[in-house]
Amino acid sequence: MYVLTEQLHAGGDPSLPFKRYGKYLERNKDRFPASAFKLASGPLLNTADRRCPHDAWLEWARFEEPAKGARRHIRHLSLRVRLLGAGHDRQLELFYPKVYSYSMASPSSSGGHYDWRYSELRLNKAGNVLHEIEWAGAPGHNATWLIEASDVRLRSLPVGAA
């Protein structure tokens, strides 16, 4: 892991985790799906970019199981996540076309997820994209998501246009 809470709050030079992550991305550029690399090396961590999910709020997360075949028995899992951007003027939509596994944990969800805090994209040994997301949560109740997918794509629209 490179730019999650543990690394960013470890002390020392706060720019080091970002430099390490940048080097990781460049070393693995050819292994990343193009859209996942574009997101990871662009708006994912750039808080000056209105497409950056940092401080965004979850509007919804929707799993889909597209089906084929005579009995509609050939299936896979997709995930769409809609966020209200930090400036409250954009809707950000993340799309994971094929989800291989996921874990979503929240010790307390009574107040929602609060802000999207930190996240990073990396690859596992099989070459699948891992998207780890940390939500601010209520004090002492941070939520974490880990999504293993074929790819992740970002779409950004003005509020109400989606």
Short mmCIF file of N, CA and C in Angstrom, two decimals:
data_model
loop_
_atom_site.label_atom_id
_atom_site.label_comp_id
_atom_site.label_asym_id
_atom_site.label_seq_id
_atom_site.Cartn_x
_atom_site.Cartn_y
_atom_site.Cartn_z
N MET A 1 0.84 -1.18 0.00
CA MET A 1 0.00 0.00 0.00
C MET A 1 0.88 1.24 0.00
N TYR A 2 0.35 2.31 -0.59
CA TYR A 2 1.18 3.49 -0.81
C TYR A 2 0.62 4.77 -0.20
N VAL A 3 -0.65 5.06 -0.47
CA VAL A 3 -1.20 6.37 -0.09
C VAL A 3 -2.50 6.23 0.70
N LEU A 4 -2.53 5.29 1.60
CA LEU A 4 -3.67 5.12 2.48
C LEU A 4 -3.31 5.70 3.86
N THR A 5 -4.23 5.67 4.79
CA THR A 5 -4.04 6.31 6.10
C THR A 5 -2.71 5.94 6.76
N GLU A 6 -2.43 4.64 6.79
CA GLU A 6 -1.21 4.19 7.47
C GLU A 6 0.04 4.84 6.90
N GLN A 7 0.11 4.93 5.57
CA GLN A 7 1.29 5.50 4.92
C GLN A 7 1.32 7.02 5.03
N LEU A 8 0.15 7.66 4.90
CA LEU A 8 0.11 9.12 4.90
C LEU A 8 0.29 9.72 6.29
N HIS A 9 0.02 8.94 7.33
CA HIS A 9 0.14 9.45 8.70
C HIS A 9 1.33 8.85 9.44
N ALA A 10 2.27 8.30 8.69
CA ALA A 10 3.43 7.64 9.31
C ALA A 10 4.49 8.61 9.79
N GLY A 11 4.36 9.87 9.44
CA GLY A 11 5.38 10.84 9.83
C GLY A 11 6.45 10.95 8.76
N GLY A 12 7.32 11.88 8.93
CA GLY A 12 8.35 12.10 7.92
C GLY A 12 7.83 12.99 6.80
N ASP A 13 8.45 12.89 5.66
CA ASP A 13 8.11 13.71 4.49
C ASP A 13 6.75 13.28 3.94
N PRO A 14 5.72 14.14 4.00
CA PRO A 14 4.39 13.75 3.54
C PRO A 14 4.29 13.51 2.04
N SER A 15 5.28 13.97 1.28
CA SER A 15 5.24 13.75 -0.17
C SER A 15 5.80 12.38 -0.57
N LEU A 16 6.53 11.71 0.35
CA LEU A 16 7.14 10.42 0.01
C LEU A 16 6.15 9.35 -0.43
N PRO A 17 5.01 9.15 0.26
CA PRO A 17 4.07 8.13 -0.21
C PRO A 17 3.59 8.39 -1.64
N PHE A 18 3.37 9.66 -2.00
CA PHE A 18 2.91 9.99 -3.34
C PHE A 18 4.01 9.72 -4.37
N LYS A 19 5.25 10.00 -4.01
CA LYS A 19 6.37 9.71 -4.92
C LYS A 19 6.50 8.21 -5.14
N ARG A 20 6.40 7.43 -4.06
CA ARG A 20 6.48 5.96 -4.18
C ARG A 20 5.34 5.42 -5.04
N TYR A 21 4.15 5.96 -4.83
CA TYR A 21 3.00 5.51 -5.61
C TYR A 21 3.18 5.87 -7.08
N GLY A 22 3.67 7.06 -7.37
CA GLY A 22 3.94 7.46 -8.75
C GLY A 22 4.93 6.52 -9.42
N LYS A 23 5.97 6.14 -8.68
CA LYS A 23 6.97 5.19 -9.23
C LYS A 23 6.33 3.82 -9.47
N TYR A 24 5.49 3.37 -8.54
CA TYR A 24 4.78 2.10 -8.71
C TYR A 24 3.92 2.13 -9.97
N LEU A 25 3.19 3.22 -10.16
CA LEU A 25 2.33 3.33 -11.34
C LEU A 25 3.16 3.29 -12.63
N GLU A 26 4.23 4.04 -12.66
CA GLU A 26 5.07 4.06 -13.87
C GLU A 26 5.68 2.68 -14.16
N ARG A 27 6.15 1.99 -13.11
CA ARG A 27 6.71 0.64 -13.28
C ARG A 27 5.69 -0.34 -13.84
N ASN A 28 4.44 -0.14 -13.50
CA ASN A 28 3.39 -1.09 -13.88
C ASN A 28 2.43 -0.55 -14.95
N LYS A 29 2.77 0.53 -15.57
CA LYS A 29 1.89 1.19 -16.55
C LYS A 29 1.38 0.21 -17.60
N ASP A 30 2.25 -0.62 -18.13
CA ASP A 30 1.86 -1.55 -19.20
C ASP A 30 0.96 -2.68 -18.71
N ARG A 31 0.92 -2.92 -17.42
CA ARG A 31 0.07 -3.98 -16.86
C ARG A 31 -1.33 -3.48 -16.51
N PHE A 32 -1.45 -2.17 -16.27
CA PHE A 32 -2.74 -1.58 -15.91
C PHE A 32 -3.66 -1.48 -17.12
N PRO A 33 -4.96 -1.72 -16.95
CA PRO A 33 -5.90 -1.33 -18.00
C PRO A 33 -5.78 0.19 -18.20
N ALA A 34 -5.92 0.65 -19.44
CA ALA A 34 -5.69 2.07 -19.75
C ALA A 34 -6.53 3.01 -18.90
N SER A 35 -7.82 2.71 -18.72
CA SER A 35 -8.67 3.64 -17.96
C SER A 35 -8.32 3.64 -16.48
N ALA A 36 -7.94 2.49 -15.92
CA ALA A 36 -7.54 2.45 -14.51
C ALA A 36 -6.25 3.23 -14.31
N PHE A 37 -5.31 3.11 -15.24
CA PHE A 37 -4.06 3.86 -15.13
C PHE A 37 -4.33 5.36 -15.25
N LYS A 38 -5.20 5.74 -16.17
CA LYS A 38 -5.54 7.15 -16.36
C LYS A 38 -6.13 7.74 -15.08
N LEU A 39 -6.99 6.99 -14.41
CA LEU A 39 -7.58 7.44 -13.16
C LEU A 39 -6.53 7.52 -12.06
N ALA A 40 -5.73 6.46 -11.91
CA ALA A 40 -4.73 6.40 -10.83
C ALA A 40 -3.68 7.49 -10.98
N SER A 41 -3.26 7.78 -12.19
CA SER A 41 -2.19 8.76 -12.41
C SER A 41 -2.74 10.17 -12.62
N GLY A 42 -4.07 10.31 -12.62
CA GLY A 42 -4.69 11.61 -12.85
C GLY A 42 -5.51 12.07 -11.67
N PRO A 43 -6.84 12.06 -11.83
CA PRO A 43 -7.69 12.69 -10.82
C PRO A 43 -7.83 11.96 -9.48
N LEU A 44 -7.43 10.71 -9.38
CA LEU A 44 -7.67 9.95 -8.15
C LEU A 44 -7.10 10.64 -6.91
N LEU A 45 -5.91 11.19 -7.01
CA LEU A 45 -5.24 11.81 -5.85
C LEU A 45 -5.02 13.30 -6.01
N ASN A 46 -5.47 13.87 -7.10
CA ASN A 46 -5.22 15.28 -7.38
C ASN A 46 -6.41 16.11 -6.89
N THR A 47 -6.32 16.62 -5.68
CA THR A 47 -7.46 17.34 -5.09
C THR A 47 -7.76 18.66 -5.81
N ALA A 48 -6.86 19.13 -6.68
CA ALA A 48 -7.15 20.32 -7.48
C ALA A 48 -8.05 19.98 -8.68
N ASP A 49 -8.20 18.71 -8.98
CA ASP A 49 -9.03 18.25 -10.09
C ASP A 49 -10.45 18.00 -9.56
N ARG A 50 -11.46 18.59 -10.15
CA ARG A 50 -12.84 18.44 -9.68
C ARG A 50 -13.35 17.01 -9.80
N ARG A 51 -12.63 16.17 -10.54
CA ARG A 51 -13.01 14.75 -10.66
C ARG A 51 -12.40 13.90 -9.55
N CYS A 52 -11.61 14.47 -8.69
CA CYS A 52 -10.98 13.74 -7.58
C CYS A 52 -12.06 13.34 -6.57
N PRO A 53 -12.13 12.07 -6.18
CA PRO A 53 -13.16 11.65 -5.24
C PRO A 53 -12.89 12.02 -3.78
N HIS A 54 -11.70 12.52 -3.47
CA HIS A 54 -11.40 12.88 -2.08
C HIS A 54 -12.45 13.86 -1.56
N ASP A 55 -13.01 13.59 -0.39
CA ASP A 55 -14.05 14.38 0.26
C ASP A 55 -15.42 14.29 -0.42
N ALA A 56 -15.57 13.42 -1.41
CA ALA A 56 -16.88 13.21 -2.04
C ALA A 56 -17.77 12.40 -1.10
N TRP A 57 -19.06 12.45 -1.35
CA TRP A 57 -20.04 11.71 -0.55
C TRP A 57 -20.68 10.63 -1.40
N LEU A 58 -20.89 9.49 -0.82
CA LEU A 58 -21.56 8.40 -1.51
C LEU A 58 -23.03 8.74 -1.72
N GLU A 59 -23.50 8.61 -2.97
CA GLU A 59 -24.93 8.72 -3.25
C GLU A 59 -25.53 7.32 -3.34
N TRP A 60 -24.85 6.42 -4.06
CA TRP A 60 -25.29 5.02 -4.12
C TRP A 60 -24.19 4.14 -4.69
N ALA A 61 -24.33 2.86 -4.40
CA ALA A 61 -23.49 1.81 -4.98
C ALA A 61 -24.45 0.74 -5.48
N ARG A 62 -24.28 0.33 -6.72
CA ARG A 62 -25.23 -0.59 -7.34
C ARG A 62 -24.48 -1.74 -8.02
N PHE A 63 -24.79 -2.95 -7.56
CA PHE A 63 -24.26 -4.14 -8.22
C PHE A 63 -25.21 -4.54 -9.34
N GLU A 64 -24.65 -5.02 -10.43
CA GLU A 64 -25.43 -5.50 -11.57
C GLU A 64 -24.88 -6.86 -11.97
N GLU A 65 -25.75 -7.74 -12.44
CA GLU A 65 -25.34 -9.05 -12.95
C GLU A 65 -25.84 -9.22 -14.38
N PRO A 66 -25.10 -8.67 -15.34
CA PRO A 66 -25.50 -8.87 -16.73
C PRO A 66 -25.52 -10.37 -17.06
N ALA A 67 -26.53 -10.79 -17.82
CA ALA A 67 -26.69 -12.23 -18.08
C ALA A 67 -26.80 -12.48 -19.58
N LYS A 68 -26.28 -13.65 -19.99
CA LYS A 68 -26.38 -14.13 -21.36
C LYS A 68 -26.79 -15.59 -21.33
N GLY A 69 -27.03 -16.12 -22.51
CA GLY A 69 -27.36 -17.53 -22.61
C GLY A 69 -28.86 -17.76 -22.62
N ALA A 70 -29.25 -18.94 -23.08
CA ALA A 70 -30.67 -19.28 -23.21
C ALA A 70 -31.39 -19.19 -21.86
N ARG A 71 -30.73 -19.58 -20.80
CA ARG A 71 -31.34 -19.53 -19.47
C ARG A 71 -30.85 -18.34 -18.66
N ARG A 72 -30.14 -17.43 -19.33
CA ARG A 72 -29.54 -16.26 -18.68
C ARG A 72 -28.65 -16.71 -17.52
N HIS A 73 -27.92 -17.78 -17.75
CA HIS A 73 -27.09 -18.40 -16.72
C HIS A 73 -25.62 -18.01 -16.81
N ILE A 74 -25.22 -17.36 -17.87
CA ILE A 74 -23.84 -16.90 -18.00
C ILE A 74 -23.80 -15.47 -17.45
N ARG A 75 -23.17 -15.32 -16.30
CA ARG A 75 -23.25 -14.05 -15.57
C ARG A 75 -21.88 -13.58 -15.09
N HIS A 76 -21.80 -12.32 -14.85
CA HIS A 76 -20.69 -11.73 -14.12
C HIS A 76 -21.23 -10.56 -13.30
N LEU A 77 -20.41 -10.05 -12.41
CA LEU A 77 -20.83 -8.99 -11.51
C LEU A 77 -20.16 -7.68 -11.92
N SER A 78 -20.94 -6.61 -12.01
CA SER A 78 -20.43 -5.26 -12.26
C SER A 78 -20.84 -4.38 -11.08
N LEU A 79 -20.15 -3.27 -10.92
CA LEU A 79 -20.46 -2.34 -9.83
C LEU A 79 -20.38 -0.91 -10.36
N ARG A 80 -21.39 -0.12 -9.99
CA ARG A 80 -21.39 1.32 -10.26
C ARG A 80 -21.49 2.04 -8.92
N VAL A 81 -20.68 3.06 -8.76
CA VAL A 81 -20.68 3.85 -7.54
C VAL A 81 -20.88 5.31 -7.94
N ARG A 82 -21.89 5.95 -7.39
CA ARG A 82 -22.16 7.37 -7.67
C ARG A 82 -21.79 8.18 -6.45
N LEU A 83 -21.02 9.23 -6.67
CA LEU A 83 -20.57 10.14 -5.61
C LEU A 83 -21.01 11.56 -5.92
N LEU A 84 -21.26 12.33 -4.87
CA LEU A 84 -21.42 13.77 -5.01
C LEU A 84 -20.04 14.36 -4.76
N GLY A 85 -19.49 15.02 -5.77
CA GLY A 85 -18.13 15.57 -5.67
C GLY A 85 -17.96 16.51 -4.50
N ALA A 86 -16.72 16.71 -4.10
CA ALA A 86 -16.41 17.52 -2.92
C ALA A 86 -16.96 18.94 -3.02
N GLY A 87 -17.01 19.49 -4.22
CA GLY A 87 -17.54 20.85 -4.40
C GLY A 87 -19.05 20.90 -4.54
N HIS A 88 -19.70 19.73 -4.48
CA HIS A 88 -21.14 19.57 -4.59
C HIS A 88 -21.70 20.08 -5.92
N ASP A 89 -20.83 20.19 -6.93
CA ASP A 89 -21.26 20.64 -8.24
C ASP A 89 -21.08 19.56 -9.31
N ARG A 90 -20.52 18.41 -8.93
CA ARG A 90 -20.25 17.33 -9.86
C ARG A 90 -20.78 16.03 -9.29
N GLN A 91 -21.17 15.14 -10.19
CA GLN A 91 -21.43 13.76 -9.82
C GLN A 91 -20.34 12.93 -10.46
N LEU A 92 -19.74 12.09 -9.67
CA LEU A 92 -18.67 11.22 -10.13
C LEU A 92 -19.22 9.80 -10.15
N GLU A 93 -19.00 9.11 -11.25
CA GLU A 93 -19.46 7.73 -11.32
C GLU A 93 -18.28 6.83 -11.64
N LEU A 94 -18.05 5.87 -10.77
CA LEU A 94 -17.02 4.86 -10.99
C LEU A 94 -17.72 3.60 -11.47
N PHE A 95 -17.17 2.98 -12.51
CA PHE A 95 -17.75 1.76 -13.06
C PHE A 95 -16.68 0.69 -13.09
N TYR A 96 -16.99 -0.45 -12.48
CA TYR A 96 -16.12 -1.62 -12.45
C TYR A 96 -16.81 -2.67 -13.34
N PRO A 97 -16.35 -2.88 -14.58
CA PRO A 97 -17.09 -3.73 -15.52
C PRO A 97 -17.22 -5.19 -15.09
N LYS A 98 -16.16 -5.76 -14.53
CA LYS A 98 -16.22 -7.13 -14.01
C LYS A 98 -15.59 -7.13 -12.63
N VAL A 99 -16.39 -7.46 -11.63
CA VAL A 99 -15.91 -7.53 -10.26
C VAL A 99 -15.64 -8.99 -9.93
N TYR A 100 -14.42 -9.28 -9.49
CA TYR A 100 -14.03 -10.64 -9.13
C TYR A 100 -14.23 -10.92 -7.64
N SER A 101 -14.03 -9.90 -6.82
CA SER A 101 -14.29 -10.03 -5.39
C SER A 101 -14.42 -8.63 -4.82
N TYR A 102 -15.05 -8.57 -3.65
CA TYR A 102 -15.17 -7.29 -2.97
C TYR A 102 -15.37 -7.52 -1.49
N SER A 103 -14.97 -6.51 -0.74
CA SER A 103 -15.17 -6.49 0.70
C SER A 103 -15.57 -5.07 1.05
N MET A 104 -16.68 -4.94 1.75
CA MET A 104 -17.14 -3.62 2.19
C MET A 104 -17.44 -3.74 3.68
N ALA A 105 -16.67 -3.03 4.49
CA ALA A 105 -16.82 -3.14 5.93
C ALA A 105 -17.05 -1.76 6.53
N SER A 106 -18.03 -1.70 7.43
CA SER A 106 -18.32 -0.46 8.14
C SER A 106 -18.81 -0.82 9.53
N PRO A 107 -18.05 -0.47 10.55
CA PRO A 107 -18.46 -0.82 11.91
C PRO A 107 -19.72 -0.09 12.37
N SER A 108 -20.04 1.03 11.75
CA SER A 108 -21.25 1.77 12.07
C SER A 108 -21.63 2.61 10.87
N SER A 109 -22.85 2.42 10.37
CA SER A 109 -23.28 3.15 9.18
C SER A 109 -24.48 4.05 9.45
N SER A 110 -24.79 4.32 10.69
CA SER A 110 -25.99 5.08 11.00
C SER A 110 -25.95 6.50 10.43
N GLY A 111 -24.78 7.06 10.24
CA GLY A 111 -24.67 8.41 9.68
C GLY A 111 -24.16 8.41 8.25
N GLY A 112 -24.19 7.25 7.61
CA GLY A 112 -23.65 7.15 6.26
C GLY A 112 -22.16 6.88 6.28
N HIS A 113 -21.53 7.08 5.15
CA HIS A 113 -20.09 6.82 5.02
C HIS A 113 -19.23 8.05 5.33
N TYR A 114 -19.85 9.21 5.40
CA TYR A 114 -19.13 10.48 5.53
C TYR A 114 -18.30 10.69 4.27
N ASP A 115 -17.10 11.24 4.38
CA ASP A 115 -16.29 11.59 3.21
C ASP A 115 -15.45 10.42 2.71
N TRP A 116 -15.30 10.35 1.38
CA TRP A 116 -14.30 9.48 0.75
C TRP A 116 -12.97 10.07 1.18
N ARG A 117 -12.20 9.32 1.90
CA ARG A 117 -10.97 9.87 2.46
C ARG A 117 -9.79 9.62 1.54
N TYR A 118 -9.31 8.38 1.51
CA TYR A 118 -8.15 8.03 0.69
C TYR A 118 -8.48 6.80 -0.13
N SER A 119 -7.80 6.68 -1.26
CA SER A 119 -7.92 5.44 -2.04
C SER A 119 -6.70 5.31 -2.93
N GLU A 120 -6.50 4.08 -3.36
CA GLU A 120 -5.43 3.83 -4.32
C GLU A 120 -5.82 2.66 -5.19
N LEU A 121 -5.27 2.66 -6.39
CA LEU A 121 -5.42 1.55 -7.33
C LEU A 121 -4.09 0.84 -7.44
N ARG A 122 -4.14 -0.47 -7.35
CA ARG A 122 -2.94 -1.28 -7.55
C ARG A 122 -3.35 -2.56 -8.26
N LEU A 123 -2.37 -3.36 -8.58
CA LEU A 123 -2.62 -4.63 -9.27
C LEU A 123 -2.26 -5.79 -8.36
N ASN A 124 -3.01 -6.89 -8.47
CA ASN A 124 -2.61 -8.09 -7.74
C ASN A 124 -1.77 -8.97 -8.66
N LYS A 125 -1.34 -10.11 -8.16
CA LYS A 125 -0.45 -10.99 -8.94
C LYS A 125 -1.09 -11.45 -10.24
N ALA A 126 -2.42 -11.61 -10.25
CA ALA A 126 -3.14 -12.04 -11.45
C ALA A 126 -3.31 -10.91 -12.46
N GLY A 127 -2.95 -9.69 -12.07
CA GLY A 127 -3.09 -8.55 -12.96
C GLY A 127 -4.43 -7.86 -12.85
N ASN A 128 -5.24 -8.25 -11.88
CA ASN A 128 -6.53 -7.59 -11.67
C ASN A 128 -6.33 -6.30 -10.89
N VAL A 129 -7.20 -5.35 -11.12
CA VAL A 129 -7.15 -4.06 -10.44
C VAL A 129 -7.72 -4.22 -9.03
N LEU A 130 -7.00 -3.71 -8.06
CA LEU A 130 -7.48 -3.63 -6.68
C LEU A 130 -7.72 -2.16 -6.37
N HIS A 131 -8.92 -1.82 -5.97
CA HIS A 131 -9.22 -0.45 -5.57
C HIS A 131 -9.57 -0.47 -4.09
N GLU A 132 -8.69 0.09 -3.30
CA GLU A 132 -8.91 0.16 -1.86
C GLU A 132 -9.35 1.57 -1.52
N ILE A 133 -10.47 1.66 -0.79
CA ILE A 133 -11.08 2.95 -0.48
C ILE A 133 -11.28 3.04 1.03
N GLU A 134 -10.90 4.18 1.59
CA GLU A 134 -11.13 4.45 3.01
C GLU A 134 -12.11 5.62 3.12
N TRP A 135 -13.17 5.39 3.88
CA TRP A 135 -14.17 6.42 4.14
C TRP A 135 -13.93 7.00 5.52
N ALA A 136 -14.17 8.29 5.69
CA ALA A 136 -13.91 8.94 6.97
C ALA A 136 -14.77 8.34 8.08
N GLY A 137 -16.04 8.10 7.85
CA GLY A 137 -16.91 7.51 8.86
C GLY A 137 -17.09 8.38 10.08
N ALA A 138 -17.99 7.94 10.94
CA ALA A 138 -18.17 8.63 12.22
C ALA A 138 -16.88 8.46 13.03
N PRO A 139 -16.60 9.33 13.98
CA PRO A 139 -15.36 9.21 14.74
C PRO A 139 -15.14 7.79 15.26
N GLY A 140 -14.01 7.22 14.89
CA GLY A 140 -13.66 5.87 15.31
C GLY A 140 -14.35 4.77 14.54
N HIS A 141 -15.12 5.12 13.50
CA HIS A 141 -15.88 4.12 12.75
C HIS A 141 -15.65 4.26 11.24
N ASN A 142 -14.42 4.24 10.82
CA ASN A 142 -14.11 4.37 9.40
C ASN A 142 -14.52 3.12 8.64
N ALA A 143 -15.05 3.32 7.45
CA ALA A 143 -15.43 2.21 6.58
C ALA A 143 -14.31 1.97 5.57
N THR A 144 -14.17 0.73 5.12
CA THR A 144 -13.18 0.39 4.10
C THR A 144 -13.82 -0.51 3.06
N TRP A 145 -13.45 -0.27 1.82
CA TRP A 145 -13.89 -1.10 0.71
C TRP A 145 -12.63 -1.60 -0.01
N LEU A 146 -12.68 -2.83 -0.48
CA LEU A 146 -11.63 -3.37 -1.34
C LEU A 146 -12.32 -4.08 -2.48
N ILE A 147 -12.10 -3.58 -3.69
CA ILE A 147 -12.77 -4.10 -4.88
C ILE A 147 -11.70 -4.65 -5.82
N GLU A 148 -11.85 -5.91 -6.20
CA GLU A 148 -10.98 -6.53 -7.21
C GLU A 148 -11.78 -6.62 -8.49
N ALA A 149 -11.28 -5.99 -9.55
CA ALA A 149 -12.04 -5.89 -10.79
C ALA A 149 -11.13 -5.95 -12.01
N SER A 150 -11.77 -6.08 -13.17
CA SER A 150 -11.03 -6.08 -14.43
C SER A 150 -10.51 -4.69 -14.77
N ASP A 151 -11.22 -3.66 -14.33
CA ASP A 151 -10.90 -2.28 -14.69
C ASP A 151 -11.75 -1.37 -13.82
N VAL A 152 -11.48 -0.08 -13.88
CA VAL A 152 -12.35 0.93 -13.27
C VAL A 152 -12.31 2.16 -14.17
N ARG A 153 -13.49 2.71 -14.40
CA ARG A 153 -13.62 3.89 -15.26
C ARG A 153 -14.32 4.99 -14.48
N LEU A 154 -13.91 6.21 -14.73
CA LEU A 154 -14.49 7.37 -14.06
C LEU A 154 -15.24 8.22 -15.06
N ARG A 155 -16.44 8.64 -14.67
CA ARG A 155 -17.23 9.58 -15.45
C ARG A 155 -17.59 10.73 -14.53
N SER A 156 -17.50 11.96 -15.02
CA SER A 156 -17.78 13.15 -14.21
C SER A 156 -18.77 14.01 -14.97
N LEU A 157 -19.86 14.38 -14.27
CA LEU A 157 -20.91 15.18 -14.90
C LEU A 157 -21.36 16.28 -13.95
N PRO A 158 -21.86 17.38 -14.49
CA PRO A 158 -22.45 18.38 -13.59
C PRO A 158 -23.63 17.77 -12.84
N VAL A 159 -23.88 18.24 -11.63
CA VAL A 159 -25.00 17.72 -10.84
C VAL A 159 -26.29 17.85 -11.67
N GLY A 160 -27.07 16.78 -11.66
CA GLY A 160 -28.34 16.77 -12.37
C GLY A 160 -28.26 16.31 -13.81
N ALA A 161 -27.04 16.21 -14.36
CA ALA A 161 -26.91 15.80 -15.77
C ALA A 161 -26.85 14.28 -15.93
N ALA A 162 -26.62 13.55 -14.85
CA ALA A 162 -26.47 12.10 -14.95
C ALA A 162 -27.81 11.40 -15.06
#
